[in-house]
Amino acid sequence: MRVGPGAYLLLSAVLFGIGVVGVLIRRNAIVVFMCVELMLNAVNLSFITFAKTNGALDGQVLAFFVMVVAAAEVVVGLGILVAIFRKRSSTSVDDVNLLKG
Amino acid sequence: MLLGQRLRALAGWIATLAVAAAFVVAVAALLELLSQPADARTQILRGYEWFVSGDLRVAFDLRWDPLSATMVLVVTGVSSLIHLYSVGYMEHDDRRETFFAWLNLFVASMLILVLAQNFLVMFLGWEGVGLCSYLLVGFWFNRRLLLVNPLGRLVPGQPDDTREVWAPPAAKKAFLANRIGDVGFLLAMFLTFATVGSLDFDVVFGKAGGLASGTATAIALLLFLACTGKSAQFPLYVWLPDAMAGPTPVSALIHAATMVTAGVFLVARAHVIFEASGTAQTVVVLVGAGTALLAAIIAIGQDDIKKILAYSTISQLGYMFIGVGLGPIGYAAGMFHLVTHAFFKAQLFLGAGSVMHGNDEDTDIKHFGGLRSAMPLTFWTTMAAWAAIIGVPLASGWFSKDQILDAAFEHGGVGLLAWVVGVLTAGLTAFYMSRYVFLTFFGERRWPEGRHPHESPAVMTLPLVVLGFLALVAGLALSTITGEGGRIQTFLEPVLGGPAEYESTAAALALSVVATGMAAVGAVVAWLLYIRPFDWLALRRRHAGAWRALADRLYVDQVYEFFTVNLGRALAAFLARTVDQRGIDGAVNGVAEVVGDMARGGRRLQSGLVRSYALGVLGGAVLIVAFLVFRP
């Protein structure tokens, strides 16, 4: 049985949806982070799928870009998280509301 | 420091010697001037170029001609005597060195004023004397002066009234009234420069004949506005009586003999401009006549000896303006009266100062009486000045005042009206001046218990004697009994011009009889009221309403207060409450309110919840995707 690109895209969409819901409803910052990673990787999956389907390398190149950026983002993001945790002893994103107007 | 303290004690003498030296120089310069032929007596001392601004070139030139020579001699001569007097009068004042410094500054400013060769240099002196007047009126800024109560009973040893007046408001009033006039001077200069292109007297007067009559009238009237401020004429005269809060030598020097005559001098100096406008001359005569009469009436109701003399000064200045407003026929007469008035009024003020000095600084005429024997020198010299001011024949005022009245009569038209008013004023003058000397020096002694009136020291009485002597003989020395122009007239003619022909001696004497007779009536009425045993205080209380009006200066000050202070306040309140607070503040606050409301709405968007922001991002992404997908 040959698996068509539609299945990959569907998986990608499901993973992205799970990520979105996770970002929106979870309070734990680490879980939110993981959901963001999930969304990024779902998008990567789409890129690879389209690259394979169209026979072009652009999508694969872009996927590498996303990975690099995601790695950098994780470094900065986790650094911020550690700093906030030291200050507030909490990893809930709702507790960090310094920008409340 | 030691030297400073010693010099401090000498301040008065240094100042006096400086002015006396100026007088000696002035006399020498006058002799030099007299040695020149009459038509070469205008000498201009070219000084340095003061400043250049565009087309305006102002040079610090000085002018020495018979007119400025007359003023310089009067200013330095009378100033020397008053400085000498001040040495005695201010002996116990701990700020006397300041006093003399200001007094000298005044003399310097006055000399700049009279010697100027262009309007701007004159204005420099004009402002300088105004400043010194302000400083010296407010010299005793921390001294409370008792206000004289016009209807008060005589309670020996007790002040009649506890109201107080202060020198600072009087100084401010003088300054402000003069400021109004000075605006006129400035505008006149602007207009002159705009039309003639120069401020130099020779240039301006050379072209004045070619001015449009409207322009000439405007310049002349603006200059005259300045004169009404400086020379205390209606409507700006109100500052002069209040200026009596200053030390008495200041009143004598600045507010009687010299500064207040600057306006008369200005009209004489700028006579070419005034001649170019008949309207302006008429205004000068009418204002002079009106002021002379009004001030003489108010003077009757004053109990403060310095106030009597202040209103008398205003009234006499009115005479001078009648003179200089009449044209060539009266210029010399006006200047002549200026000179004689400087002598007799300076004497009267210094005499009043001497009376105050010997009477514990009291100025209430009700507390004197019978001072004749206690202060003989003051008495006799004051009587000399009294004779001069009321116009006793052969005293100086008789010559100068009659010359003005003659000129007015000769002039005809508005001059006739001025003559009638002048004769009437002569009677009133004789009345209030006689009242002043009778109540002060004659009759029963009314001074409070424990007071010992005494004659002033020689340093004060010497100027009194000199001025009293001058008040008697100056008229005879400078004029002639005949209707022809006297020495001062001949002297001033190269500058001011003279009448085409002089009236006959007989006509002059006939006119003089009328004026002198009127004065005699005034003096006799004063004698009946104030020397005979007669209860004039009872008479005063019987007509308390009328008396109150006279004593309150016919309410002129109150009217001014209503129109300037109250209306000014109402206008300010309207501007502050309605325009500023509601209009301008409303607009400013309204804008702030709108922006604030918008900001308050906007800040609710900033919940600080990261997840809600994420939802926003998602919504935005969905919208973009939807737009891309369903794009037509």
XYZ file of C-alpha atoms in Angstrom:
733
model
C 0.000 0.000 0.000
C 1.282 3.369 -0.934
C 0.711 6.228 1.473
C -0.243 9.417 -0.419
C 0.753 13.013 0.484
C -2.779 13.633 1.794
C -2.099 11.434 4.809
C 1.093 13.290 5.646
C -0.671 16.606 5.378
C -3.508 15.362 7.543
C -1.020 14.196 10.174
C 0.661 17.549 9.947
C -2.623 19.361 10.432
C -3.573 17.175 13.389
C -0.212 17.716 15.067
C -0.488 21.490 14.459
C -4.009 21.516 15.876
C -2.861 19.633 18.970
C -0.060 22.201 19.339
C -2.434 25.140 19.013
C -4.839 23.752 21.559
C -1.981 23.009 23.886
C -0.610 26.550 23.648
C -4.035 27.993 24.275
C -5.221 25.864 27.140
C -2.164 24.729 29.079
C -0.693 26.927 31.794
C 2.567 25.196 32.382
C 5.135 27.117 30.428
C 7.200 24.011 29.637
C 4.181 22.263 28.163
C 3.358 25.391 26.174
C 6.901 25.285 24.891
C 6.570 21.670 23.887
C 3.348 22.511 22.058
C 5.099 25.297 20.176
C 7.770 22.764 19.158
C 5.011 20.434 18.089
C 3.517 23.129 15.851
C 6.890 23.925 14.341
C 7.549 20.278 13.565
C 4.039 19.852 12.117
C 4.857 22.663 9.733
C 8.207 20.985 8.959
C 6.315 17.864 8.049
C 4.174 19.859 5.625
C 7.292 21.416 4.070
C 8.891 17.997 3.529
C 5.659 16.623 2.104
C 5.309 19.433 -0.397
C 9.020 19.203 -1.284
C 8.643 15.494 -2.005
C 5.399 16.021 -3.953
C 6.761 18.846 -6.094
C 10.221 17.386 -6.460
C 11.811 20.658 -5.396
C 14.377 21.212 -2.632
C 12.978 24.525 -1.345
C 10.775 22.871 1.276
C 13.610 20.765 2.645
C 15.889 23.804 2.903
C 13.170 25.692 4.710
C 12.713 22.777 7.125
C 16.368 23.047 8.103
C 15.915 26.752 8.673
C 12.987 26.096 10.942
C 14.989 23.558 12.944
C 17.876 25.978 13.430
C 15.566 28.797 14.449
C 13.642 26.474 16.764
C 16.867 25.391 18.447
C 17.864 29.010 18.985
C 14.399 29.823 20.260
C 14.466 26.992 22.729
C 17.778 28.203 24.139
C 16.475 31.736 24.689
C 13.033 30.624 25.792
C 14.280 28.136 28.367
C 16.716 30.744 29.661
C 13.820 33.150 30.212
C 11.799 30.386 31.826
C 14.564 29.566 34.301
C 14.900 33.242 35.182
C 11.140 33.581 35.735
C 11.024 30.404 37.810
C 13.821 31.672 40.051
C 11.968 34.912 40.557
C 8.440 33.579 41.006
C 8.783 29.892 41.836
C 6.147 29.186 39.260
C 6.042 28.014 35.679
C 2.472 29.150 35.032
C 2.279 31.537 32.090
C -0.750 33.252 33.661
C 1.327 34.370 36.633
C 3.555 36.412 34.365
C 1.410 39.413 33.593
C 3.770 42.356 34.029
C 2.513 43.840 30.779
C -1.060 44.028 32.031
C -2.375 47.515 31.212
C 35.957 100.480 55.363
C 36.921 103.196 57.801
C 37.174 105.641 54.941
C 33.769 104.473 53.684
C 32.119 105.285 56.985
C 33.738 108.699 57.018
C 32.727 109.378 53.435
C 29.227 108.342 54.372
C 28.964 111.234 56.769
C 30.259 113.504 54.034
C 27.903 112.163 51.350
C 25.618 115.181 51.523
C 28.442 117.657 51.203
C 30.012 115.800 48.298
C 26.680 115.724 46.482
C 26.044 119.393 47.197
C 29.485 120.431 45.998
C 29.052 118.411 42.802
C 25.804 120.184 41.943
C 27.152 123.563 43.007
C 30.145 123.016 40.727
C 27.738 122.234 37.893
C 25.976 125.516 38.644
C 29.243 127.447 38.489
C 30.080 125.825 35.152
C 26.585 126.650 33.897
C 26.992 130.304 34.871
C 30.335 130.439 33.096
C 28.784 128.865 30.007
C 25.929 131.350 30.179
C 28.330 134.282 30.280
C 30.073 132.841 27.247
C 26.703 132.485 25.526
C 25.756 136.070 26.339
C 28.978 137.291 24.740
C 27.789 135.885 21.416
C 25.481 137.840 19.110
C 21.820 136.919 19.623
C 21.471 134.860 16.460
C 24.604 132.781 17.117
C 23.519 131.563 20.515
C 22.620 128.032 19.526
C 25.638 125.855 20.047
C 25.600 122.138 19.426
C 28.159 119.934 21.052
C 28.699 116.958 18.772
C 29.162 113.931 20.956
C 29.746 110.373 19.901
C 27.440 108.295 17.764
C 25.199 106.515 20.228
C 23.869 103.842 17.903
C 22.912 103.147 14.339
C 20.060 100.834 13.471
C 19.001 100.717 9.853
C 18.115 104.250 8.844
C 18.040 105.442 12.430
C 21.210 107.225 13.476
C 21.241 108.578 16.990
C 24.088 110.756 18.122
C 24.693 111.796 21.692
C 24.686 115.485 20.849
C 24.027 118.228 23.343
C 22.393 121.553 22.634
C 23.268 124.748 24.407
C 20.933 127.569 23.535
C 19.034 130.170 25.550
C 16.199 127.726 26.276
C 18.379 124.914 27.604
C 20.582 127.487 29.363
C 17.539 128.780 31.238
C 16.600 125.270 32.299
C 20.163 124.295 33.223
C 20.579 127.349 35.411
C 17.278 126.753 37.172
C 17.986 123.055 37.630
C 21.539 123.384 38.924
C 20.834 126.538 40.928
C 17.746 125.281 42.733
C 19.293 121.816 43.071
C 22.369 123.241 44.795
C 20.197 124.974 47.371
C 18.000 121.937 47.897
C 21.017 119.662 48.238
C 22.374 122.003 50.872
C 19.030 121.965 52.651
C 18.933 118.173 52.461
C 22.228 117.964 54.332
C 20.340 119.308 57.328
C 16.991 117.693 56.618
C 18.360 114.177 56.122
C 20.956 114.436 58.865
C 19.469 111.683 60.970
C 18.487 109.325 58.191
C 20.602 106.200 58.073
C 20.289 105.860 54.307
C 21.294 109.413 53.485
C 24.160 108.408 51.193
C 21.628 106.503 49.060
C 19.397 109.537 49.136
C 22.103 111.850 47.886
C 23.229 109.384 45.238
C 19.693 109.269 43.855
C 19.309 113.018 44.134
C 22.504 113.495 42.122
C 21.355 110.911 39.597
C 18.191 112.928 39.248
C 20.095 116.131 38.538
C 22.220 114.314 35.956
C 19.122 112.899 34.222
C 17.434 116.285 34.271
C 20.473 117.902 32.671
C 20.495 115.253 29.930
C 16.809 115.948 29.386
C 17.210 119.688 28.946
C 20.487 119.560 27.021
C 19.426 116.893 24.523
C 19.706 117.642 20.836
C 17.434 114.819 19.719
C 14.294 113.190 20.981
C 15.910 109.928 22.013
C 18.575 111.496 24.216
C 15.829 113.624 25.705
C 13.816 110.485 26.309
C 16.824 109.006 28.105
C 16.755 111.920 30.530
C 12.960 111.835 30.606
C 13.001 108.217 31.791
C 15.921 108.885 34.104
C 14.080 111.584 36.024
C 11.021 109.339 36.123
C 13.072 106.563 37.663
C 14.642 108.888 40.236
C 11.207 110.263 41.048
C 9.969 106.731 41.663
C 12.970 105.841 43.804
C 12.818 109.014 45.866
C 9.039 109.024 46.379
C 9.431 105.521 47.755
C 12.553 106.423 49.698
C 10.855 105.937 53.053
C 9.332 102.688 51.931
C 9.078 101.340 55.448
C 7.673 104.394 57.154
C 4.018 104.675 58.027
C 2.533 108.096 57.473
C -0.600 109.207 59.201
C -3.357 110.306 56.926
C -4.836 113.662 57.800
C -8.501 113.512 58.701
C -10.340 116.458 57.155
C -13.211 116.545 59.664
C -11.324 115.493 62.742
C -11.587 117.279 66.055
C -8.509 118.765 67.554
C -7.300 116.371 70.165
C -3.902 117.548 71.330
C -1.277 114.891 71.239
C -3.397 112.363 69.443
C -3.519 111.621 65.775
C -6.913 112.435 64.324
C -7.138 109.377 62.241
C -5.418 106.046 62.333
C -5.547 105.321 58.650
C -2.112 104.948 57.185
C -0.606 105.593 53.834
C 2.561 104.079 52.559
C 5.224 105.406 50.288
C 5.470 102.353 47.975
C 1.943 102.626 46.534
C 2.505 106.347 45.976
C 5.757 105.601 44.158
C 4.051 102.973 42.038
C 1.219 105.346 41.218
C 3.704 107.982 40.094
C 5.554 105.433 38.020
C 2.428 104.075 36.341
C 0.925 107.469 35.559
C 4.225 108.509 34.034
C 4.386 105.275 32.085
C 1.123 106.140 30.342
C 2.600 109.463 29.322
C 5.866 107.868 28.242
C 4.001 105.637 25.816
C 2.841 108.883 24.209
C 6.440 110.070 23.982
C 7.504 106.790 22.376
C 4.668 106.810 19.861
C 5.441 110.423 19.023
C 9.050 109.418 18.352
C 7.970 106.483 16.164
C 5.667 108.732 14.193
C 8.335 111.390 13.848
C 10.863 108.897 12.608
C 8.364 107.326 10.226
C 7.438 110.655 8.648
C 10.604 112.734 8.972
C 13.233 109.994 9.111
C 15.251 111.497 11.927
C 14.971 112.322 15.601
C 17.436 115.196 15.569
C 15.780 118.444 16.663
C 17.231 120.523 13.835
C 16.142 118.044 11.174
C 12.698 117.443 12.656
C 11.923 121.109 13.285
C 13.257 122.004 9.866
C 10.760 119.672 8.232
C 7.903 120.104 10.700
C 6.309 122.836 8.595
C 5.919 120.385 5.718
C 4.113 117.740 7.738
C 0.504 116.939 6.982
C -1.620 118.688 9.592
C -3.029 115.373 10.796
C 0.447 113.975 11.390
C 1.617 117.133 13.113
C -1.462 117.073 15.339
C -0.882 113.421 16.206
C 2.794 113.968 17.076
C 2.025 117.092 19.079
C -0.821 115.481 21.009
C 1.248 112.381 21.762
C 4.054 114.581 23.033
C 1.522 116.476 25.103
C 0.269 113.191 26.552
C 3.814 112.660 27.780
C 3.705 116.182 29.229
C 0.477 115.509 31.111
C 2.153 112.528 32.745
C 5.438 114.158 33.650
C 4.046 117.595 34.405
C 0.969 116.346 36.250
C -1.756 117.790 34.051
C -5.295 116.544 33.684
C -5.982 113.635 33.280
C -2.718 112.178 34.609
C -2.096 114.625 37.467
C -3.298 112.275 40.216
C 0.146 110.918 40.998
C 1.636 114.213 42.135
C -0.303 114.706 45.397
C 0.489 111.131 46.403
C 4.135 111.667 45.557
C 4.296 113.855 48.668
C 5.042 110.642 50.551
C 8.663 111.243 49.586
C 11.061 113.343 51.670
C 10.275 117.053 51.468
C 13.469 118.092 49.610
C 12.444 115.602 46.934
C 9.031 117.219 46.722
C 10.697 120.597 46.401
C 13.261 119.589 43.812
C 11.514 116.996 41.695
C 7.833 117.604 42.249
C 7.841 121.381 42.248
C 10.884 123.065 40.779
C 12.385 120.884 38.098
C 11.087 117.521 36.916
C 7.435 118.461 36.655
C 8.379 121.422 34.501
C 9.932 119.080 31.938
C 6.606 118.935 30.104
C 6.482 122.715 29.771
C 10.046 122.624 28.525
C 9.164 119.890 26.027
C 6.323 121.951 24.552
C 8.633 124.954 24.310
C 11.419 122.860 22.797
C 9.110 121.224 20.253
C 7.154 124.417 19.668
C 7.613 124.130 15.905
C 5.587 120.912 15.900
C 2.892 122.444 18.063
C 2.742 125.494 15.816
C 2.138 123.181 12.862
C -1.090 122.077 14.539
C -3.599 124.603 15.785
C -5.642 121.817 17.355
C -2.772 120.703 19.546
C -2.152 124.259 20.755
C -5.807 124.642 21.646
C -5.707 121.352 23.542
C -2.626 122.479 25.465
C -4.281 125.756 26.464
C -7.566 124.110 27.448
C -5.936 121.320 29.440
C -3.657 123.838 31.135
C -6.549 126.113 32.040
C -8.771 123.255 33.188
C -6.027 121.759 35.326
C -5.158 125.131 36.839
C -8.738 125.655 37.965
C -9.440 122.081 39.087
C -6.246 121.803 41.136
C -6.806 125.217 42.721
C -10.301 124.162 43.819
C -9.035 120.903 45.299
C -6.177 122.709 47.045
C -8.735 124.632 49.107
C -9.902 121.435 50.776
C -6.555 119.968 51.758
C -5.329 119.951 55.335
C -1.983 118.345 54.654
C 0.473 121.178 54.038
C 2.385 119.225 51.420
C -0.849 118.287 49.631
C -1.849 121.953 49.464
C 1.484 122.740 47.856
C 1.217 119.737 45.533
C -2.138 120.888 44.152
C -0.767 124.383 43.983
C 2.082 123.061 41.847
C -0.348 121.298 39.506
C -2.338 124.510 39.241
C 0.741 126.639 38.506
C 1.912 124.122 35.906
C -1.476 124.651 34.295
C -0.606 128.350 33.963
C 2.673 127.462 32.306
C 0.893 125.249 29.788
C -1.538 128.062 29.012
C 1.534 130.163 28.270
C 3.380 127.729 26.029
C 0.157 126.615 24.337
C -0.611 130.133 23.118
C 2.158 130.236 20.546
C 5.001 132.744 20.140
C 3.113 135.293 22.189
C 3.267 133.109 25.304
C 6.386 130.909 25.105
C 8.599 133.290 26.996
C 5.821 133.954 29.497
C 5.420 130.238 30.164
C 9.160 129.756 30.588
C 9.331 132.859 32.758
C 6.669 131.473 35.056
C 8.579 128.195 35.094
C 11.638 130.027 36.432
C 9.867 132.117 39.047
C 7.744 129.150 40.082
C 10.916 127.102 40.577
C 12.065 129.697 43.093
C 8.914 130.340 45.047
C 7.570 126.810 45.015
C 10.926 125.358 46.023
C 10.937 127.848 48.877
C 7.374 126.938 49.871
C 8.196 123.243 49.950
C 11.430 123.739 51.828
C 9.570 126.033 54.200
C 6.946 123.333 54.710
C 9.771 120.874 55.315
C 11.216 123.244 57.873
C 7.825 123.486 59.581
C 7.599 119.685 59.655
C 11.170 119.421 60.895
C 10.375 121.736 63.798
C 7.028 120.055 64.538
C 7.809 116.353 64.884
C 7.177 115.668 61.184
C 3.545 116.712 61.538
C 1.907 117.778 58.280
C -1.607 118.551 59.502
C -2.335 122.230 59.161
C -4.839 121.989 62.016
C -1.961 121.331 64.418
C -0.031 124.499 63.660
C -0.946 128.151 64.084
C 1.114 130.896 65.590
C 4.395 129.471 64.398
C 5.430 132.973 63.369
C 7.390 133.639 66.520
C 8.764 130.119 66.905
C 10.198 129.911 63.400
C 10.889 133.497 62.286
C 13.174 132.737 59.342
C 10.875 130.090 57.948
C 7.979 132.471 58.428
C 9.493 135.471 56.677
C 10.876 133.509 53.745
C 7.560 131.703 53.320
C 5.796 135.051 53.310
C 8.112 136.153 50.492
C 7.179 133.082 48.456
C 3.537 133.627 49.378
C 3.723 137.135 47.999
C 5.267 135.725 44.834
C 2.699 133.000 44.233
C -0.422 135.043 44.886
C 0.939 137.861 42.753
C 1.590 140.726 45.116
C 2.757 143.511 42.795
C 6.506 143.530 42.125
C 7.015 140.025 43.526
C 8.150 137.516 40.903
C 4.859 135.674 40.410
C 3.096 138.942 39.679
C 5.288 139.497 36.623
C 5.243 135.990 35.258
C 1.592 135.182 35.898
C 0.459 138.500 34.512
C 2.583 137.992 31.463
C 0.809 134.691 30.813
C -2.598 136.246 31.383
C -1.688 139.191 29.140
C -0.613 136.824 26.423
C -3.834 134.841 26.777
C -5.921 137.999 26.546
C -3.984 139.232 23.534
C -4.255 135.853 21.834
C -8.028 135.987 21.881
C -10.321 133.070 21.083
C -9.462 130.163 23.342
C -6.980 132.488 25.031
C -9.843 134.623 26.327
C -11.374 131.585 27.977
C -7.974 130.766 29.455
C -7.709 134.338 30.676
C -11.034 134.151 32.504
C -10.088 130.815 34.052
C -6.639 132.148 34.873
C -7.990 135.199 36.666
C -10.434 133.035 38.591
C -7.610 130.668 39.488
C -5.503 133.620 40.617
C -8.221 134.413 43.152
C -8.420 130.807 44.318
C -4.629 130.622 44.508
C -4.532 133.678 46.713
C -7.211 132.112 48.898
C -5.657 128.715 49.466
C -2.125 130.044 49.820
C -3.273 132.645 52.314
C -5.175 129.937 54.150
C -1.949 127.946 54.248
C 0.190 130.710 55.713
C -2.521 132.056 58.009
C -3.307 128.684 59.545
C 0.369 127.797 59.844
C 2.004 130.962 61.057
C -0.750 133.215 62.403
C -3.579 132.970 64.869
C -3.774 130.893 68.003
C -1.350 128.104 68.758
C -3.014 124.764 68.182
C -0.074 122.423 68.447
C -0.373 119.480 70.845
C 0.914 119.446 74.391
C 4.572 118.672 74.754
C 5.607 119.872 71.350
C 8.240 122.544 71.114
C 8.359 124.014 67.620
C 11.842 125.270 66.852
C 13.641 126.940 63.994
C 15.666 124.677 61.715
C 19.480 124.764 61.596
C 21.327 127.281 59.444
C 22.099 124.756 56.746
C 18.365 124.555 56.141
C 17.440 128.183 56.602
C 20.152 129.512 54.289
C 18.503 127.971 51.185
C 15.176 129.306 52.461
C 16.570 132.813 52.614
C 18.185 132.623 49.182
C 15.069 131.182 47.568
C 12.795 133.626 49.364
C 14.964 136.478 48.131
C 14.889 135.120 44.586
C 11.116 134.659 44.804
C 10.831 138.369 45.515
C 13.318 139.819 43.050
C 13.517 137.301 40.181
C 10.541 138.871 38.444
C 11.950 142.360 38.616
C 15.360 141.141 37.475
C 14.094 139.175 34.501
C 11.237 141.313 33.299
C 10.041 144.875 33.056
C 6.894 146.531 34.287
C 6.083 147.757 30.815
C 4.214 145.586 28.372
C 7.358 145.073 26.335
C 9.200 141.820 26.684
C 11.595 141.761 29.567
C 15.108 140.417 29.673
C 14.084 136.771 29.667
C 11.840 137.383 26.680
C 14.681 138.972 24.712
C 16.993 136.203 25.802
C 14.680 133.419 24.651
C 13.547 135.074 21.437
C 16.255 133.588 19.171
C 14.961 130.113 20.025
C 11.273 130.562 20.611
C 10.390 133.585 18.543
C 8.346 136.443 19.924
C 5.074 138.228 19.283
C 4.838 140.488 16.297
C 4.312 143.485 18.534
C 3.940 144.041 22.225
C 0.819 145.420 23.759
C 0.900 148.812 25.366
C 1.971 149.258 28.950
C -1.382 150.757 29.840
C -3.283 147.696 28.611
C -0.921 145.410 30.483
C -1.414 147.358 33.687
C -5.179 147.341 33.246
C -5.202 143.572 32.863
C -2.867 143.270 35.809
C -5.263 145.264 37.989
C -8.014 142.729 37.277
C -5.857 139.723 38.188
C -4.298 141.406 41.199
C -7.706 142.558 42.370
C -8.981 138.998 42.137
C -6.013 137.808 44.154
C -6.667 140.492 46.741
C -10.270 139.287 47.061
C -9.031 135.735 47.626
C -6.543 136.830 50.255
C -9.130 138.957 52.065
C -11.619 136.089 52.176
C -8.904 133.882 53.621
C -8.168 136.593 56.190
C -11.825 136.819 57.171
C -12.086 133.070 57.594
C -8.805 132.104 59.134
C -7.279 135.048 60.964
C -10.245 136.706 62.588
C -11.522 134.850 65.612
C -13.809 132.560 63.699
C -14.604 128.896 64.194
C -13.719 127.602 60.766
C -13.885 124.010 61.948
C -17.551 124.538 62.847
C -18.189 126.000 59.410
C -16.491 123.001 57.934
C -18.631 120.574 59.910
C -21.772 122.460 58.967
C -21.009 121.856 55.311
C -19.479 118.459 55.883
C -20.698 117.009 52.576
C -19.217 119.733 50.408
C -16.065 119.776 52.481
C -15.693 116.040 52.255
C -15.898 116.290 48.469
C -13.154 118.919 48.416
C -10.990 117.038 50.857
C -11.465 113.849 48.897
C -10.096 115.612 45.829
C -13.509 115.893 44.164
C -13.479 112.097 43.934
C -11.305 112.162 40.830
C -9.080 109.453 42.239
C -12.100 107.332 43.069
C -13.411 107.688 39.534
C -10.025 106.632 38.203
C -9.958 103.789 40.648
C -13.354 102.683 39.421
C -12.407 102.856 35.782
C -8.915 101.473 36.006
C -8.782 99.255 39.058
C -12.332 97.926 39.243
C -12.987 97.620 35.549
C -9.505 96.249 35.118
C -10.190 93.684 37.775
C -13.533 92.781 36.233
C -11.887 92.361 32.868
C -9.100 90.304 34.397
C -11.632 88.167 36.244
C -13.600 87.632 33.040
C -10.448 86.671 31.185
C -9.244 84.430 33.982
C -12.509 82.657 34.845
C -14.384 82.543 31.572
C -11.872 82.796 28.777
C -8.921 81.140 30.399
C -10.472 78.561 32.692
C -13.441 77.599 30.543
C -12.276 78.366 27.031
C -8.570 77.698 26.874
C -8.288 75.272 29.749
C -11.460 73.559 28.505
C -9.961 72.968 25.084
C -6.680 71.738 26.516
C -8.353 69.524 29.111
C -10.864 68.278 26.532
C -8.127 67.048 24.230
C -6.419 65.380 27.173
C -9.740 63.822 28.199
C -10.384 62.333 24.764
C -6.870 60.908 24.529
C -7.179 59.585 28.074
C -10.481 57.845 27.319
C -8.975 56.233 24.261
C -6.018 55.073 26.292
C -8.247 53.686 29.047
C -10.132 51.689 26.411
C -6.903 50.548 24.844
C -5.277 49.336 28.024
C -7.997 46.743 28.552
C -6.595 44.949 25.514
C -3.366 44.479 27.390
C -4.413 41.706 29.745
C -0.876 40.433 30.300
C -2.138 36.891 29.667
C 0.238 35.277 27.198
C -2.350 32.708 26.201
C -4.897 35.297 25.193
C -2.249 36.932 23.054
C -1.629 33.575 21.480
C -5.338 33.319 20.760
C -5.127 36.709 19.085
C -2.221 35.524 16.989
C -4.181 32.433 16.030
C -7.232 34.474 15.110
C -5.065 36.731 12.993
C -3.450 33.773 11.284
C -6.831 32.236 10.580
C -8.033 35.506 9.087
C -4.974 35.763 6.832
C -5.337 32.190 5.717
C -9.025 32.676 5.095
C -8.251 35.785 3.088
C -5.671 33.924 1.018
C -7.966 30.972 0.476
C -11.172 32.796 -0.321
C -9.537 35.616 -2.190
C -11.596 36.306 -5.234
